[in-house]
mmCIF file of C-alpha atoms and ligand atoms in Angstrom:
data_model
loop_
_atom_site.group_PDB
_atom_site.id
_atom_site.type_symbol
_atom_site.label_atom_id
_atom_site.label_comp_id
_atom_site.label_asym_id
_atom_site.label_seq_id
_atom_site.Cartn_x
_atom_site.Cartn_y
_atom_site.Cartn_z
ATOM 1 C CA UNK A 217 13.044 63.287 19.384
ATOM 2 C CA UNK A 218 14.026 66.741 18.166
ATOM 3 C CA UNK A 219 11.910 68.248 21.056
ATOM 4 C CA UNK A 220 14.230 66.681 23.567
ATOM 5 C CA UNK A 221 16.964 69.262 22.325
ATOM 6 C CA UNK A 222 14.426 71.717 23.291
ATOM 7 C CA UNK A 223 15.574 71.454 27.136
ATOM 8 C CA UNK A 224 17.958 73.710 28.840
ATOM 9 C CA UNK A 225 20.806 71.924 30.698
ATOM 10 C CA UNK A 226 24.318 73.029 32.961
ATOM 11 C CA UNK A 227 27.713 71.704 32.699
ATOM 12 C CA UNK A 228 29.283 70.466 35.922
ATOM 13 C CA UNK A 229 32.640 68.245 36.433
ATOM 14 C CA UNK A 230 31.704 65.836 38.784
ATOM 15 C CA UNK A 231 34.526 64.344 40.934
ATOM 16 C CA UNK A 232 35.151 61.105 43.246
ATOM 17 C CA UNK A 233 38.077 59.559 44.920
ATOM 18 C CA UNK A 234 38.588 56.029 45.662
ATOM 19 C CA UNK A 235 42.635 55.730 45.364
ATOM 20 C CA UNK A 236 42.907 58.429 43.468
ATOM 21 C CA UNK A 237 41.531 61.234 41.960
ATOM 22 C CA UNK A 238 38.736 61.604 39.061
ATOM 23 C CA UNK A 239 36.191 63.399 37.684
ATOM 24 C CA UNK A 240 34.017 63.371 34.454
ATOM 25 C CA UNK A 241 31.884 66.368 32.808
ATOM 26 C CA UNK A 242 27.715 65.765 33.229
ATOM 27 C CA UNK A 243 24.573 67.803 32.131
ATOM 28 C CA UNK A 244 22.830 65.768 34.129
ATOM 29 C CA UNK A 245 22.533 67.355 37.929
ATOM 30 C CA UNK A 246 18.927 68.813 39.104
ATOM 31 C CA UNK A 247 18.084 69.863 42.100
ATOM 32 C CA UNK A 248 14.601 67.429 42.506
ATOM 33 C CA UNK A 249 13.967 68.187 45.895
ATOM 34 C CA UNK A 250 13.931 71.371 48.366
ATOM 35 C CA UNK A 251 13.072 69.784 52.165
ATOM 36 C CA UNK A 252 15.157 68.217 52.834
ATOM 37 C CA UNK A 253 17.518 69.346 49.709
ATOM 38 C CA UNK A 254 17.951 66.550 47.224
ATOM 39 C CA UNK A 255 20.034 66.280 43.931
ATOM 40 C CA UNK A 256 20.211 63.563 41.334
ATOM 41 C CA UNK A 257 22.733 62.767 38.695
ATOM 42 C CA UNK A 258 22.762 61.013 35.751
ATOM 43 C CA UNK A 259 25.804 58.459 34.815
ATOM 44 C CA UNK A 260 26.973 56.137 31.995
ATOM 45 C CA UNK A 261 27.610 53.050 34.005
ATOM 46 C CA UNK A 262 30.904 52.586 31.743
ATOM 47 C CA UNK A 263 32.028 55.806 33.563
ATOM 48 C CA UNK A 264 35.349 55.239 35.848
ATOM 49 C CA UNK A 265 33.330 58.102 37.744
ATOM 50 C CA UNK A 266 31.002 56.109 37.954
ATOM 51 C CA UNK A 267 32.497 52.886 39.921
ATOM 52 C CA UNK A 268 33.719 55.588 42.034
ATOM 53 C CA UNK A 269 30.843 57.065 43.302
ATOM 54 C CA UNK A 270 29.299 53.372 43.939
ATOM 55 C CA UNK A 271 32.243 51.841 45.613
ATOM 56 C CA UNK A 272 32.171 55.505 47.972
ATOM 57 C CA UNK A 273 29.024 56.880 47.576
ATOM 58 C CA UNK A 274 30.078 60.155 47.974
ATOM 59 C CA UNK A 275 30.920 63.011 45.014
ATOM 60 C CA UNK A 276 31.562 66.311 44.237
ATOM 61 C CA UNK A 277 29.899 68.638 41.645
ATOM 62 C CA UNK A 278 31.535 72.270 40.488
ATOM 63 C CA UNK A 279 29.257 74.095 38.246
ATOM 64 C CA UNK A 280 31.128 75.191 35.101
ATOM 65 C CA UNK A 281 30.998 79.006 34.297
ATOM 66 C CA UNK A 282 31.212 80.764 30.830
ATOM 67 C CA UNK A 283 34.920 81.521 31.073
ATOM 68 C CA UNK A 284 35.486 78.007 30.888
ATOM 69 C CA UNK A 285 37.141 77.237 27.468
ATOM 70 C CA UNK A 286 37.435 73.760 25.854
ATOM 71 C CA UNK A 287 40.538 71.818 27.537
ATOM 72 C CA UNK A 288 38.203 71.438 30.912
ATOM 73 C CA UNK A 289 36.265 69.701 28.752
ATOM 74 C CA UNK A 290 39.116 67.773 27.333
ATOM 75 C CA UNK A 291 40.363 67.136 30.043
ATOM 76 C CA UNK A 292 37.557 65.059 31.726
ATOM 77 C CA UNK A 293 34.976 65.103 28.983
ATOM 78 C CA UNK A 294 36.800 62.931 26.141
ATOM 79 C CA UNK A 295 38.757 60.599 28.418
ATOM 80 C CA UNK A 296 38.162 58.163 31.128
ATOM 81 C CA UNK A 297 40.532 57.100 34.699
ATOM 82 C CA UNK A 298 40.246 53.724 33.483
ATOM 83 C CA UNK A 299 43.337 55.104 31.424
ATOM 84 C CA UNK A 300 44.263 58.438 32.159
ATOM 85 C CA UNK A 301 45.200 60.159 35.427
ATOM 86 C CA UNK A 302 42.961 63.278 34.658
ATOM 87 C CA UNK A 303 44.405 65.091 37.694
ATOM 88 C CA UNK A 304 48.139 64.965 36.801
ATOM 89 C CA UNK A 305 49.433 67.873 35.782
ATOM 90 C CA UNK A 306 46.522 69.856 36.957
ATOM 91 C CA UNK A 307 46.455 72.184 39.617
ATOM 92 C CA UNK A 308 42.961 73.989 39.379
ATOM 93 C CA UNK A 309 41.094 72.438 42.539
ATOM 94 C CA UNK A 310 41.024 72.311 46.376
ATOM 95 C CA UNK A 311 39.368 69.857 48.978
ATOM 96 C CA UNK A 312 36.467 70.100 50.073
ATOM 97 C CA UNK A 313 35.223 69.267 54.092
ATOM 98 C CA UNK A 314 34.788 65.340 52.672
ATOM 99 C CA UNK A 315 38.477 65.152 51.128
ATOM 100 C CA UNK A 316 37.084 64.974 47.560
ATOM 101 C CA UNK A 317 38.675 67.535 45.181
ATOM 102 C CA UNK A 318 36.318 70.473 44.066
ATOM 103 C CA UNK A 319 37.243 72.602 40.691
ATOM 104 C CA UNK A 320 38.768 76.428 41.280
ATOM 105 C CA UNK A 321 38.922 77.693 37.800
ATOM 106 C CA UNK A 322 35.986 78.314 35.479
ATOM 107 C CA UNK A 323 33.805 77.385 38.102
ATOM 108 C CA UNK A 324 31.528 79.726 40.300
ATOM 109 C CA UNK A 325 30.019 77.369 42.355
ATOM 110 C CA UNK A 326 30.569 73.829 44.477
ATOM 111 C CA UNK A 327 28.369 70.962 46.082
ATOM 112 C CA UNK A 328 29.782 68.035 48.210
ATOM 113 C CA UNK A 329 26.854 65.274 48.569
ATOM 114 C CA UNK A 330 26.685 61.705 49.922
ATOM 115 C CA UNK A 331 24.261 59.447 48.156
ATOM 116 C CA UNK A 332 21.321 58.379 49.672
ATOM 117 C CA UNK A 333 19.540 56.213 47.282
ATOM 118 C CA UNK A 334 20.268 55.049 43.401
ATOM 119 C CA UNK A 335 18.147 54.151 40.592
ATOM 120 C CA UNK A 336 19.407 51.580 37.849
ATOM 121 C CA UNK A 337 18.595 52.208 34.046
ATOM 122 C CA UNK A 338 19.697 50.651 31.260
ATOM 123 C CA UNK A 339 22.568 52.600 30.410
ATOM 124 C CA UNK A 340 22.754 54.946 33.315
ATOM 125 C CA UNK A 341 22.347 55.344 36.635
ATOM 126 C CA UNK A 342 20.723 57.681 38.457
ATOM 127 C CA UNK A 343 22.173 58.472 42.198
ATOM 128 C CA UNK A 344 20.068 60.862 44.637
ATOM 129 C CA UNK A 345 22.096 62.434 46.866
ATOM 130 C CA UNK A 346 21.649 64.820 50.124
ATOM 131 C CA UNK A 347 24.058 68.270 50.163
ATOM 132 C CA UNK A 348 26.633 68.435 53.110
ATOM 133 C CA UNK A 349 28.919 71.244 52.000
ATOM 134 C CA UNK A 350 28.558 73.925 49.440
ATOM 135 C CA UNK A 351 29.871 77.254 48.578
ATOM 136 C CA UNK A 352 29.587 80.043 46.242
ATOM 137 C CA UNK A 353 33.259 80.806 44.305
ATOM 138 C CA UNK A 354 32.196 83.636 42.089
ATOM 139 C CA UNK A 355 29.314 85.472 40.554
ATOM 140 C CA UNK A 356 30.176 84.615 36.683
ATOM 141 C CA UNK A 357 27.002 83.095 35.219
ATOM 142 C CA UNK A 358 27.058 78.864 34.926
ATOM 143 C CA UNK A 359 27.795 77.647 30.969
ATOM 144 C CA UNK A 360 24.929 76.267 29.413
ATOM 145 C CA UNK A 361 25.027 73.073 27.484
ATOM 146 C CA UNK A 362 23.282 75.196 24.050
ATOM 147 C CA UNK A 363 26.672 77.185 24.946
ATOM 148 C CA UNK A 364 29.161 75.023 24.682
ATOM 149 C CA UNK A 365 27.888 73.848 21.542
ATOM 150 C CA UNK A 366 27.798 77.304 20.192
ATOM 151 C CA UNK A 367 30.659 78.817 21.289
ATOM 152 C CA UNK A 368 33.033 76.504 23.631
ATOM 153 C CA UNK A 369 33.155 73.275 21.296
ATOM 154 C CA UNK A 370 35.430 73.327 18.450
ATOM 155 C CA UNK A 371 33.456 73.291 14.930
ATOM 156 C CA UNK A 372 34.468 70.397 13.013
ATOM 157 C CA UNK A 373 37.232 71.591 10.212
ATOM 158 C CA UNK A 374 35.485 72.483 6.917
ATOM 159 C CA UNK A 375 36.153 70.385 4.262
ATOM 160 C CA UNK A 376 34.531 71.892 1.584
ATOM 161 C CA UNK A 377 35.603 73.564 -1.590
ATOM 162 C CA UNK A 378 33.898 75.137 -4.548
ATOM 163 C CA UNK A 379 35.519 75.572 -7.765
ATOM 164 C CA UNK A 380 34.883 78.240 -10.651
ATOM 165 C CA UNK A 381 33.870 76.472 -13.807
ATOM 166 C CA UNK A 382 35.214 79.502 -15.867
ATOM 167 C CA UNK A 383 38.784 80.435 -14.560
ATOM 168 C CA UNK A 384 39.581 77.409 -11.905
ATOM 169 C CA UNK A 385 39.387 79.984 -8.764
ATOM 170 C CA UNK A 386 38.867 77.799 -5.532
ATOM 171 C CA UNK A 387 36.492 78.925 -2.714
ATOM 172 C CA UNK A 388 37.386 77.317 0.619
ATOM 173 C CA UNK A 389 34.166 76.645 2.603
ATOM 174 C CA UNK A 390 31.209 74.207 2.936
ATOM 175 C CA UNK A 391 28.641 76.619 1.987
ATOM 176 C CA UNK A 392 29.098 79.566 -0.425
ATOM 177 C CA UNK A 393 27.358 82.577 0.113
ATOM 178 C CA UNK A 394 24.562 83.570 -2.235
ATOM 179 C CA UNK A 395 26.278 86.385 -3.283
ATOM 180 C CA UNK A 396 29.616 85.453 -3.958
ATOM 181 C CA UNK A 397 31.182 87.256 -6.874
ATOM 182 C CA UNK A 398 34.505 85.254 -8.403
ATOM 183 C CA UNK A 399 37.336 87.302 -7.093
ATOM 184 C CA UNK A 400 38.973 85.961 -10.493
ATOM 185 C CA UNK A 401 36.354 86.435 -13.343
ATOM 186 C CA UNK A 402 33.796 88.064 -11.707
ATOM 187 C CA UNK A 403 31.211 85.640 -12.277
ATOM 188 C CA UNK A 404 28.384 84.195 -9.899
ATOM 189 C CA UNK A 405 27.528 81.553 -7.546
ATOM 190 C CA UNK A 406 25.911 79.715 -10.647
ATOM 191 C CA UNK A 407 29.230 78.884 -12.195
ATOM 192 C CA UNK A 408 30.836 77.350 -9.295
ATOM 193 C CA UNK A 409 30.737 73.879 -8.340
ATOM 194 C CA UNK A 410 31.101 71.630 -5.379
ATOM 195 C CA UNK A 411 34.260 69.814 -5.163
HETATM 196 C C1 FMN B 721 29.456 68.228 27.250
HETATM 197 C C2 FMN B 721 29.505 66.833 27.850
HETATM 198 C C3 FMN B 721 28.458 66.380 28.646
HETATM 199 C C4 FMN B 721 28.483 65.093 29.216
HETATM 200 N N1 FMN B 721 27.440 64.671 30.005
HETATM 201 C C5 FMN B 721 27.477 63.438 30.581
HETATM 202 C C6 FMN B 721 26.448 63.008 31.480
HETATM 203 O O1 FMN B 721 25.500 63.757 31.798
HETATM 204 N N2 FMN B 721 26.522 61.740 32.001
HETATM 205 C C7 FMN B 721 27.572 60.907 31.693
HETATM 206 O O2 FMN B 721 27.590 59.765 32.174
HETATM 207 N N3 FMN B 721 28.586 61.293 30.870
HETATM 208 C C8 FMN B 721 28.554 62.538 30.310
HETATM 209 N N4 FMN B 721 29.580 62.943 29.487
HETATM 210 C C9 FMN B 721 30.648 61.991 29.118
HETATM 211 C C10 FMN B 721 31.731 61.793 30.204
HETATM 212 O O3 FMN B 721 32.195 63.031 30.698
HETATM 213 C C11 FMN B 721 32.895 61.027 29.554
HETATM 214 O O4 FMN B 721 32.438 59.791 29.093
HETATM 215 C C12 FMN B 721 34.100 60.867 30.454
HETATM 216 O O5 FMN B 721 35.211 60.558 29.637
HETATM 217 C C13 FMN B 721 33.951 59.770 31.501
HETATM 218 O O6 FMN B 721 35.151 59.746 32.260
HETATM 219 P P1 FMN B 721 35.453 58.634 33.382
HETATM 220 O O7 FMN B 721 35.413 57.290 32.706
HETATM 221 O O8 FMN B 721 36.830 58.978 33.896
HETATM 222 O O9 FMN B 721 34.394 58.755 34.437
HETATM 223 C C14 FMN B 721 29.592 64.241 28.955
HETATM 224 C C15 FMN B 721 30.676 64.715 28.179
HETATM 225 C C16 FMN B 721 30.641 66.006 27.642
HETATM 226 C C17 FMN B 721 31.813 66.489 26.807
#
Protein backbone atom coordinates (compact mmCIF):
# COMPACT_ATOMS: atom_id res chain seq x y z
CA UNK A 1 0.00 0.00 0.00
CA UNK A 2 3.06 2.24 0.10
CA UNK A 3 1.62 4.17 -2.94
CA UNK A 4 -1.30 5.29 -0.85
CA UNK A 5 1.28 7.53 1.15
CA UNK A 6 1.94 8.93 -2.17
CA UNK A 7 -1.28 11.32 -1.86
CA UNK A 8 -1.26 14.84 -0.71
CA UNK A 9 -3.78 15.63 2.08
CA UNK A 10 -4.89 19.03 4.50
CA UNK A 11 -5.43 19.19 8.11
CA UNK A 12 -8.73 20.66 9.25
CA UNK A 13 -10.42 20.57 12.94
CA UNK A 14 -13.76 19.75 12.30
CA UNK A 15 -16.34 20.92 14.92
CA UNK A 16 -20.12 20.05 16.00
CA UNK A 17 -22.35 20.95 18.82
CA UNK A 18 -25.05 18.95 20.23
CA UNK A 19 -24.94 20.09 24.13
CA UNK A 20 -21.80 21.12 23.96
CA UNK A 21 -18.93 21.83 22.14
CA UNK A 22 -16.42 19.43 20.07
CA UNK A 23 -14.28 19.03 17.45
CA UNK A 24 -11.74 16.39 16.14
CA UNK A 25 -8.65 16.88 13.60
CA UNK A 26 -9.41 15.10 9.83
CA UNK A 27 -7.35 14.80 6.53
CA UNK A 28 -10.19 13.76 5.11
CA UNK A 29 -12.29 16.94 3.53
CA UNK A 30 -12.40 17.32 -0.52
CA UNK A 31 -14.18 19.45 -2.27
CA UNK A 32 -16.01 16.57 -4.83
CA UNK A 33 -18.28 18.78 -6.39
CA UNK A 34 -18.35 22.50 -7.94
CA UNK A 35 -22.35 23.13 -9.06
CA UNK A 36 -23.80 23.13 -6.79
CA UNK A 37 -20.59 23.11 -4.28
CA UNK A 38 -20.27 19.82 -2.48
CA UNK A 39 -17.77 18.56 0.25
CA UNK A 40 -17.31 15.17 1.81
CA UNK A 41 -15.65 14.06 4.96
CA UNK A 42 -14.34 11.13 6.17
CA UNK A 43 -15.08 9.86 9.98
CA UNK A 44 -14.20 7.01 12.39
CA UNK A 45 -17.65 6.10 13.50
CA UNK A 46 -16.07 5.73 17.18
CA UNK A 47 -15.58 9.55 16.83
CA UNK A 48 -17.71 11.66 19.59
CA UNK A 49 -17.54 14.07 16.43
CA UNK A 50 -18.93 11.84 14.84
CA UNK A 51 -22.42 11.12 16.80
CA UNK A 52 -22.47 14.76 16.64
CA UNK A 53 -22.64 15.48 13.24
CA UNK A 54 -25.39 12.52 12.82
CA UNK A 55 -27.60 13.44 15.65
CA UNK A 56 -27.30 17.43 13.95
CA UNK A 57 -26.20 17.04 10.69
CA UNK A 58 -24.54 20.08 10.57
CA UNK A 59 -20.45 20.86 11.11
CA UNK A 60 -17.84 23.10 10.85
CA UNK A 61 -14.40 22.74 9.15
CA UNK A 62 -11.27 25.40 9.79
CA UNK A 63 -8.41 24.63 7.60
CA UNK A 64 -5.22 24.39 9.68
CA UNK A 65 -2.29 26.71 8.55
CA UNK A 66 1.54 26.15 8.95
CA UNK A 67 1.85 28.24 12.10
CA UNK A 68 -0.10 25.76 13.75
CA UNK A 69 2.20 23.90 16.26
CA UNK A 70 1.41 20.54 17.96
CA UNK A 71 -1.06 21.22 21.07
CA UNK A 72 -4.02 21.94 18.29
CA UNK A 73 -3.35 18.72 17.50
CA UNK A 74 -3.33 17.58 21.04
CA UNK A 75 -5.87 19.09 21.81
CA UNK A 76 -8.50 17.44 19.49
CA UNK A 77 -6.31 14.97 17.68
CA UNK A 78 -5.31 12.46 20.65
CA UNK A 79 -8.51 12.75 22.69
CA UNK A 80 -12.14 12.24 22.31
CA UNK A 81 -15.61 14.35 24.06
CA UNK A 82 -16.66 11.06 25.10
CA UNK A 83 -14.14 12.10 27.99
CA UNK A 84 -12.72 15.32 27.65
CA UNK A 85 -14.30 18.77 27.28
CA UNK A 86 -11.84 19.80 24.41
CA UNK A 87 -13.17 23.38 24.53
CA UNK A 88 -12.48 24.20 28.22
CA UNK A 89 -9.90 26.26 28.74
CA UNK A 90 -9.70 27.29 25.18
CA UNK A 91 -10.43 30.47 23.83
CA UNK A 92 -9.21 30.35 20.08
CA UNK A 93 -12.69 30.27 18.15
CA UNK A 94 -15.84 32.29 17.30
CA UNK A 95 -19.41 31.31 15.96
CA UNK A 96 -20.18 31.01 12.96
CA UNK A 97 -23.92 32.17 11.20
CA UNK A 98 -25.14 28.31 12.31
CA UNK A 99 -23.96 28.70 16.12
CA UNK A 100 -21.23 26.05 15.66
CA UNK A 101 -17.77 27.21 16.85
CA UNK A 102 -15.15 27.87 14.00
CA UNK A 103 -11.16 27.91 14.93
CA UNK A 104 -9.32 31.64 15.03
CA UNK A 105 -5.78 30.68 15.54
CA UNK A 106 -3.58 28.74 13.13
CA UNK A 107 -6.27 28.70 10.83
CA UNK A 108 -6.66 30.80 7.52
CA UNK A 109 -9.73 29.64 6.41
CA UNK A 110 -13.55 28.41 7.55
CA UNK A 111 -16.58 26.36 6.05
CA UNK A 112 -20.02 25.92 7.81
CA UNK A 113 -22.00 22.98 5.87
CA UNK A 114 -25.22 21.04 6.53
CA UNK A 115 -25.19 17.47 5.36
CA UNK A 116 -27.08 16.42 2.64
CA UNK A 117 -26.49 12.81 2.18
CA UNK A 118 -24.07 10.06 4.05
CA UNK A 119 -22.39 7.02 2.97
CA UNK A 120 -21.71 4.07 5.52
CA UNK A 121 -18.30 2.10 5.40
CA UNK A 122 -16.99 -0.19 7.50
CA UNK A 123 -15.10 1.86 9.74
CA UNK A 124 -16.02 5.28 8.56
CA UNK A 125 -18.45 7.28 7.34
CA UNK A 126 -18.53 9.41 4.72
CA UNK A 127 -21.03 12.63 5.02
CA UNK A 128 -21.58 14.97 1.80
CA UNK A 129 -22.40 18.14 2.71
CA UNK A 130 -23.58 21.55 0.86
CA UNK A 131 -21.51 25.03 2.01
CA UNK A 132 -23.74 27.77 3.71
CA UNK A 133 -21.14 30.09 5.20
CA UNK A 134 -17.49 30.50 4.59
CA UNK A 135 -14.79 32.97 4.96
CA UNK A 136 -11.25 33.62 4.34
CA UNK A 137 -9.19 34.49 7.93
CA UNK A 138 -5.74 34.94 6.55
CA UNK A 139 -3.45 34.35 3.64
CA UNK A 140 -0.85 31.88 5.54
CA UNK A 141 -0.63 28.74 3.39
CA UNK A 142 -2.93 25.47 4.81
CA UNK A 143 -0.48 22.64 6.72
CA UNK A 144 -0.10 19.67 4.83
CA UNK A 145 -0.47 16.27 6.32
CA UNK A 146 3.53 15.26 4.79
CA UNK A 147 4.05 18.51 7.13
CA UNK A 148 3.00 17.70 10.16
CA UNK A 149 4.79 14.60 10.02
CA UNK A 150 7.94 16.37 9.16
CA UNK A 151 8.01 19.17 11.10
CA UNK A 152 4.78 19.67 13.51
CA UNK A 153 4.72 16.02 15.13
CA UNK A 154 7.06 15.33 17.83
CA UNK A 155 9.83 12.59 16.78
CA UNK A 156 9.64 9.76 19.02
CA UNK A 157 12.64 10.12 21.82
CA UNK A 158 15.79 8.28 20.64
CA UNK A 159 16.66 5.50 22.48
CA UNK A 160 19.69 4.51 21.09
CA UNK A 161 23.24 4.37 22.25
CA UNK A 162 26.53 3.24 20.82
CA UNK A 163 29.39 2.37 22.88
CA UNK A 164 33.29 2.49 22.09
CA UNK A 165 34.75 -0.96 22.38
CA UNK A 166 38.23 0.63 23.14
CA UNK A 167 37.79 3.40 25.87
CA UNK A 168 33.86 2.95 26.97
CA UNK A 169 32.88 6.53 25.32
CA UNK A 170 28.98 6.53 24.81
CA UNK A 171 27.37 8.04 21.66
CA UNK A 172 23.75 9.05 22.26
CA UNK A 173 21.71 8.45 19.06
CA UNK A 174 19.95 5.72 17.00
CA UNK A 175 22.12 6.00 14.08
CA UNK A 176 25.82 7.00 14.12
CA UNK A 177 27.17 8.87 11.46
CA UNK A 178 29.61 7.24 9.07
CA UNK A 179 32.16 9.38 10.01
CA UNK A 180 32.18 9.57 13.54
CA UNK A 181 35.62 9.87 15.06
CA UNK A 182 35.69 8.79 19.09
CA UNK A 183 35.90 12.10 20.80
CA UNK A 184 37.84 9.82 23.46
CA UNK A 185 40.37 7.59 21.51
CA UNK A 186 40.01 8.75 18.28
CA UNK A 187 38.98 5.66 16.76
CA UNK A 188 36.17 4.86 14.07
CA UNK A 189 32.69 3.90 13.59
CA UNK A 190 34.05 0.20 13.33
CA UNK A 191 34.84 -0.03 16.99
CA UNK A 192 31.62 1.06 18.33
CA UNK A 193 28.77 -1.00 19.10
CA UNK A 194 25.06 -0.87 19.49
CA UNK A 195 23.84 -0.90 22.94
C1 LIG B 1 -3.12 14.23 11.97
C2 LIG B 1 -4.44 13.55 12.32
C3 LIG B 1 -5.36 13.27 11.32
C4 LIG B 1 -6.59 12.65 11.62
N1 LIG B 1 -7.49 12.38 10.61
C5 LIG B 1 -8.68 11.81 10.90
C6 LIG B 1 -9.68 11.60 9.89
O1 LIG B 1 -9.49 11.98 8.71
N2 LIG B 1 -10.85 10.99 10.24
C7 LIG B 1 -11.09 10.59 11.53
O2 LIG B 1 -12.16 10.03 11.80
N3 LIG B 1 -10.19 10.80 12.53
C8 LIG B 1 -8.99 11.40 12.24
N4 LIG B 1 -8.08 11.62 13.24
C9 LIG B 1 -8.34 11.12 14.60
C10 LIG B 1 -9.31 11.98 15.43
O3 LIG B 1 -8.96 13.35 15.37
C11 LIG B 1 -9.24 11.49 16.89
O4 LIG B 1 -9.61 10.15 16.95
C12 LIG B 1 -10.04 12.33 17.86
O5 LIG B 1 -9.55 12.07 19.16
C13 LIG B 1 -11.53 12.05 17.83
O6 LIG B 1 -12.14 12.91 18.79
P1 LIG B 1 -13.70 12.83 19.17
O7 LIG B 1 -13.96 11.44 19.69
O8 LIG B 1 -13.89 13.89 20.23
O9 LIG B 1 -14.49 13.11 17.92
C14 LIG B 1 -6.87 12.29 12.96
C15 LIG B 1 -5.95 12.61 13.99
C16 LIG B 1 -4.75 13.25 13.67
C17 LIG B 1 -3.78 13.59 14.79
Amino acid sequence: MQALFKISYGLYVLTARTNKFNGCIINTLSQVQSAPTRVSITVNKDNYTTKMIEETGVFNVSIINEKADFSLFERFGFSSGKTTQKFTGFTAFKMSKNGLPYITENTNAFISCKVVSKTELDTHICFIAEITEEQVLNDINSLTYDEYFKSVKPKPESKGKWTCKICNYTYDGEVLPEDYICPICKHGKEFFIKK
